[in-house]
CSV table of C-alpha atoms and ligand atoms in Angstrom, one decimal:
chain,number,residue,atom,x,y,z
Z,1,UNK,CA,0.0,0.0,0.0
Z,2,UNK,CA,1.6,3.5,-1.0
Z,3,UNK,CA,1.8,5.5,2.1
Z,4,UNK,CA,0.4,9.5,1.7
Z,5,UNK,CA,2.0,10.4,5.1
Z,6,UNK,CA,5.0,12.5,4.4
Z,7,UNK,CA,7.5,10.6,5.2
Z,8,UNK,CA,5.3,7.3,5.5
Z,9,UNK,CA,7.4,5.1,3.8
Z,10,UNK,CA,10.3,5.6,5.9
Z,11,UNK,CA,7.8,4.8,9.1
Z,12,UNK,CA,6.6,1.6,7.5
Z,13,UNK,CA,10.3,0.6,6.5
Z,14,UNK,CA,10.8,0.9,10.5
Z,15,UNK,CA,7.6,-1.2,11.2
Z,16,UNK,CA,8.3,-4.1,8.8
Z,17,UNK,CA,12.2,-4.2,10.5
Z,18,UNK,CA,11.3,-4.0,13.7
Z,19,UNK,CA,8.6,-7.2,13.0
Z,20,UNK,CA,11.8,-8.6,11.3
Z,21,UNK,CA,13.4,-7.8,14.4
Z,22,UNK,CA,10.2,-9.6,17.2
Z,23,UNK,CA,10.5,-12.7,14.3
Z,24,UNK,CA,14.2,-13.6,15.0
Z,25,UNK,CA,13.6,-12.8,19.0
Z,26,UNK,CA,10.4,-15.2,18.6
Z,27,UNK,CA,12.6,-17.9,16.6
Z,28,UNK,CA,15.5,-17.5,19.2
Z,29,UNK,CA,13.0,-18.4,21.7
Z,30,UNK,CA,10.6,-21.3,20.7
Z,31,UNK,CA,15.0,-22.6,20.0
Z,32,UNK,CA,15.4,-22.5,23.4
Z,33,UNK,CA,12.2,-23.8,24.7
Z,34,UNK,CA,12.1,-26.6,22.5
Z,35,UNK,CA,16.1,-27.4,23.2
Z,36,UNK,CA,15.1,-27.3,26.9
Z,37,UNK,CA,12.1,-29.8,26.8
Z,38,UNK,CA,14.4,-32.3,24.1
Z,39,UNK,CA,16.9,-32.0,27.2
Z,40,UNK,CA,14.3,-33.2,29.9
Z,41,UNK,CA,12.7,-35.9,27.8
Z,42,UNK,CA,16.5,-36.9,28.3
Z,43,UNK,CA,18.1,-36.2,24.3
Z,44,UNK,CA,21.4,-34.9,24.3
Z,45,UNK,CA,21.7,-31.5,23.3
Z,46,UNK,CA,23.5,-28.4,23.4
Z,47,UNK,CA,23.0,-27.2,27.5
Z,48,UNK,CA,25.0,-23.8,26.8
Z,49,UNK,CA,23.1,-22.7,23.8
Z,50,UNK,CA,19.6,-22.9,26.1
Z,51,UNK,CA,20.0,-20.2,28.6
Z,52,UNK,CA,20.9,-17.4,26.5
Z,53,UNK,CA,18.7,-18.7,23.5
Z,54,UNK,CA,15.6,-18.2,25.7
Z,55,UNK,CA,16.9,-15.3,27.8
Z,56,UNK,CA,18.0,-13.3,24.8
Z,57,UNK,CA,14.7,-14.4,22.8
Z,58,UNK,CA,12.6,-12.8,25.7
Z,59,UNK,CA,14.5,-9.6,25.8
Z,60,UNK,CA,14.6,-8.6,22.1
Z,61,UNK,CA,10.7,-10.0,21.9
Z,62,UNK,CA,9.5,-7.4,24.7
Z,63,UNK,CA,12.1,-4.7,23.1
Z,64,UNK,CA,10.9,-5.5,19.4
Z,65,UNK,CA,7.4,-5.5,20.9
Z,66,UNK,CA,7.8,-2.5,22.6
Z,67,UNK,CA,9.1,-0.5,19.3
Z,68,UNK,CA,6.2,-2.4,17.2
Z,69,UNK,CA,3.9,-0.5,19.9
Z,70,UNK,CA,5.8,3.1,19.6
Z,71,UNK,CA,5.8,2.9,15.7
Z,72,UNK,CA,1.8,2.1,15.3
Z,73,UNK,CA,1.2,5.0,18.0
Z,74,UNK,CA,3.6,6.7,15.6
Z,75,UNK,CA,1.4,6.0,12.9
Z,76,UNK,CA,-2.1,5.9,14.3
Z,77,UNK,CA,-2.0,8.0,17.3
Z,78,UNK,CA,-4.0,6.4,20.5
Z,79,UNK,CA,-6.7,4.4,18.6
Z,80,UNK,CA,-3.6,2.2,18.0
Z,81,UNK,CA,-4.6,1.2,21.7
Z,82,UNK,CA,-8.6,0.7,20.4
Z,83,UNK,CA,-7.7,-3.0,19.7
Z,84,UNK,CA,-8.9,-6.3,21.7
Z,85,UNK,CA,-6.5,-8.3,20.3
Z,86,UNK,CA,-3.4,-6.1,21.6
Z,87,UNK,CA,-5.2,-6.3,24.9
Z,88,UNK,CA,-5.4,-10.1,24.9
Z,89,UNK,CA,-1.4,-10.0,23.9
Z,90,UNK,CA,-1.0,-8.0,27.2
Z,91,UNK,CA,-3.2,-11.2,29.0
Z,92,UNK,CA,-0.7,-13.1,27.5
Z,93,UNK,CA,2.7,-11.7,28.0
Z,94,UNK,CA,1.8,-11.0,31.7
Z,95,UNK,CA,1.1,-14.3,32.3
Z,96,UNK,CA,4.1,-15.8,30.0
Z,97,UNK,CA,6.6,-13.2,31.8
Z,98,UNK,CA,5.5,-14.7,35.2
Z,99,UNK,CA,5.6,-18.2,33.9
Z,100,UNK,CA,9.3,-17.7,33.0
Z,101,UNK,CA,10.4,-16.2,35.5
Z,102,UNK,CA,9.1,-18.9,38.0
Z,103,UNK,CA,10.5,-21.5,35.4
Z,104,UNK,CA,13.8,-20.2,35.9
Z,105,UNK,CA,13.2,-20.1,39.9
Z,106,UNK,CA,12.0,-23.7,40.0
Z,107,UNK,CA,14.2,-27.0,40.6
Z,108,UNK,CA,15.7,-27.7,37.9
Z,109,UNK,CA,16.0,-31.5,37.6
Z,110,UNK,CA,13.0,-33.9,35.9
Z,111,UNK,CA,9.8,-33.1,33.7
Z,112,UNK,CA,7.2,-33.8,36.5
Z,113,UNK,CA,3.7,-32.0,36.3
Z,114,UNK,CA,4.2,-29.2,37.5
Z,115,UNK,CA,7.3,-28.2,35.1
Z,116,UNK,CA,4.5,-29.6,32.4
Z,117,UNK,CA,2.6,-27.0,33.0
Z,118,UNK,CA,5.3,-24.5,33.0
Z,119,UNK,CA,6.2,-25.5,30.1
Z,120,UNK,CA,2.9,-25.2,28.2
Z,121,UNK,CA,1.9,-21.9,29.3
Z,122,UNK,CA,5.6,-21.2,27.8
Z,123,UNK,CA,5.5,-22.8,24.8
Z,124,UNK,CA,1.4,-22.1,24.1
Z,125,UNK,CA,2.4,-18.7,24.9
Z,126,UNK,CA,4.7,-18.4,22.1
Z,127,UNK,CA,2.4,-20.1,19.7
Z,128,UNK,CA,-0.6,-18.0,20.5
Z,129,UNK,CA,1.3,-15.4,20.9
Z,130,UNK,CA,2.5,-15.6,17.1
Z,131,UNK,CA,-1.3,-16.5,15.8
Z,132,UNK,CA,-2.2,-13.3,18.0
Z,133,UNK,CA,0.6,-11.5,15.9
Z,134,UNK,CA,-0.5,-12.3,12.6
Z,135,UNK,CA,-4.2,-12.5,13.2
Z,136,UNK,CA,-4.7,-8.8,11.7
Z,137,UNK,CA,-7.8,-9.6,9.8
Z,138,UNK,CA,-9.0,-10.2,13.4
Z,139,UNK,CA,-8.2,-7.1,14.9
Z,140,UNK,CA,-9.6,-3.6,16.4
Z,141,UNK,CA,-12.9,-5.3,17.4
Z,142,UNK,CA,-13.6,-7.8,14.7
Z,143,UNK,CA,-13.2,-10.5,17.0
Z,144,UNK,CA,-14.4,-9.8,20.3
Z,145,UNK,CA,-11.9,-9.7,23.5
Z,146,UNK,CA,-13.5,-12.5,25.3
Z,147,UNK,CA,-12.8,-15.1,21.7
Z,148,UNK,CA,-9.7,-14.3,21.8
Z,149,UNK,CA,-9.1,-15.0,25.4
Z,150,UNK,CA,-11.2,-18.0,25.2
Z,151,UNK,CA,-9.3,-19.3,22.4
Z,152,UNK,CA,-5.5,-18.2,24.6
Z,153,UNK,CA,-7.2,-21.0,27.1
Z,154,UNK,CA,-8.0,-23.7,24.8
Z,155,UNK,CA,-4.2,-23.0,22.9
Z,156,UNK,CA,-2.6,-23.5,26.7
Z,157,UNK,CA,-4.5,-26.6,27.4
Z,158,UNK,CA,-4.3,-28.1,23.8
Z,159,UNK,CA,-0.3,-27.7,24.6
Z,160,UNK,CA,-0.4,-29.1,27.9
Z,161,UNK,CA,-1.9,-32.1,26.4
Z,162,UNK,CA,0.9,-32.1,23.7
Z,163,UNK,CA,3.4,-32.0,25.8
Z,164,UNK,CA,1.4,-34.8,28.6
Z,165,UNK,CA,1.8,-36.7,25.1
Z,166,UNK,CA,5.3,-36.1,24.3
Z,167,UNK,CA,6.6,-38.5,26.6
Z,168,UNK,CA,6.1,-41.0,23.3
Z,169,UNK,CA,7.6,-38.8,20.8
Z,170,UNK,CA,10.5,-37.0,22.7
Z,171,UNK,CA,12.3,-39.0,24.0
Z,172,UNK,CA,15.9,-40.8,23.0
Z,173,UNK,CA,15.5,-44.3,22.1
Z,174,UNK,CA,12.5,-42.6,19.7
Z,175,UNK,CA,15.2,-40.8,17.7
Z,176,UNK,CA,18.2,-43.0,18.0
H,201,HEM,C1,5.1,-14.7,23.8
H,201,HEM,C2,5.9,-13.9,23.2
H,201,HEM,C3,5.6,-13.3,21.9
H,201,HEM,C4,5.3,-13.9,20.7
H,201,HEM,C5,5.3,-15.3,20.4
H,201,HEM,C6,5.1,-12.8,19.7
H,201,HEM,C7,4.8,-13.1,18.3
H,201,HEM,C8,4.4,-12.1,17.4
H,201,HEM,C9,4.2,-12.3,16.0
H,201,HEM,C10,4.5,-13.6,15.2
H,201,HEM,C11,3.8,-11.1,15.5
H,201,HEM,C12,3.4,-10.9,14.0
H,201,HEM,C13,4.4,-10.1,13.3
H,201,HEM,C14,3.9,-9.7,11.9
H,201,HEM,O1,3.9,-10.6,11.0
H,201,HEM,O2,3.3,-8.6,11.8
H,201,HEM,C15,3.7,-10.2,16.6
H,201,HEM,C16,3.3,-8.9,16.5
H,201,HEM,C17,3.3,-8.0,17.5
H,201,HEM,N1,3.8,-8.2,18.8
H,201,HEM,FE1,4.5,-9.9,19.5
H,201,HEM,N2,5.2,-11.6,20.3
H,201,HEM,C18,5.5,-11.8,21.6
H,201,HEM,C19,5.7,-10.9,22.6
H,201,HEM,C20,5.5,-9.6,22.4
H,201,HEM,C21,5.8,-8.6,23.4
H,201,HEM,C22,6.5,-8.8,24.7
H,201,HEM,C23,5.2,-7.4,22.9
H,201,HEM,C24,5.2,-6.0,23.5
H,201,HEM,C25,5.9,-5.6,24.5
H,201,HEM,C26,4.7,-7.7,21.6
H,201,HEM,C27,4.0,-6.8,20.8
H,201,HEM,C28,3.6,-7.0,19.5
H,201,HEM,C29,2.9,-6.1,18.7
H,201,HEM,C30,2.4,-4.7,19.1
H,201,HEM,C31,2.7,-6.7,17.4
H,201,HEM,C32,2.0,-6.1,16.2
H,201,HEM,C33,0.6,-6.6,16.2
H,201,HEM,C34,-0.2,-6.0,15.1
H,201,HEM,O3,0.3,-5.1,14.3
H,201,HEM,O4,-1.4,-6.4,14.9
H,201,HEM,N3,4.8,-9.0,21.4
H,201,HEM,N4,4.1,-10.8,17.7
């Protein structure tokens, strides 16, 4: 779409970068995660690439997030802000923040239910948070704030029954 904001283009330039920018953080982390859960299902892999994969991930997706937010209020002014879906992403990156930071708190050693759960609001985090991301045709009101929450709920427990499952799929002697 031509832009008839002088200097638009340049502000859109910036946009699509810094969603460049929130990709690579979000690929650095879902890495990490999924490194981490091969590790407790007991595969060898690659323990110091783990840590800073996810901690770095999380950083540049909160500062890539946080520029994505300054450009559209750049661009749109506060009616940027007139939009369920960024509200459910603020549901969602509360809750993932928290979840991390416990995971990081918590013993370390095993994959027992508890850590399960950890794990899915982690990893459904990062997949709704991407459907959230993309979901555009969805956005400022088009689908209501309580769907969208709704369907955050049902993506955590559809993970947490994933990863219940995984102990068949991810686990050494199935890869060897
Ligand atoms: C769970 C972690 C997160 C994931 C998985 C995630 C994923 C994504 C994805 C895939 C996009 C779509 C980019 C595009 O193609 O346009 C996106 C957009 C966006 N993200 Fe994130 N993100 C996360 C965390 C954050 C954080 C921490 C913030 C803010 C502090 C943020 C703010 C945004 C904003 C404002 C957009 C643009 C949405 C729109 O234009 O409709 N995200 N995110």
């Amino acid at each position: 779409m031509v832009s008839h904001v002088p200097g638009g283009s340049i502000m859109e330039l910036l946009v699509t970068l810094a969603v460049f920018y929130h990709l690579a953080a979000l690929f650095a982390s879902l890495t990490g995660v999924f490194l981490a859960l091969c590790r407790l299902r007991g595969m060898a892999t690659e323990r110091r690439l783990i840590r800073p994969l996810i901690l770095n991930g999380e950083l540049h997706l909160w500062l890539s997030g946080l520029l994505i937010i300054a450009l559209g209020v750049a661009l749109k002014g506060m009616p940027y802000f007139d939009n369920p879906k960024l509200w459910t992403k603020v549901i969602l990156i509360t809750l993932w923040s928290l979840n991390s930071w416990l995971l990081r708190h918590y013993s370390r050693s095993g994959l027992d239910q508890r850590r399960i759960a950890m794990f899915a609001i982690s990893l459904g985090s990062l997949i709704y948070g991407s459907f959230l991301g993309v979901a555009k045709p969805l956005a400022y009101g088009v689908a209501p704030f309580w769907g969208l929450l709704a369907g955050y709920a049902a993506c955590l427990l559809l993970t947490g029954l994933l990863l219940q499952r995984s102990r068949r799929w991810l686990s050494s002697p199935a890869i060897a």
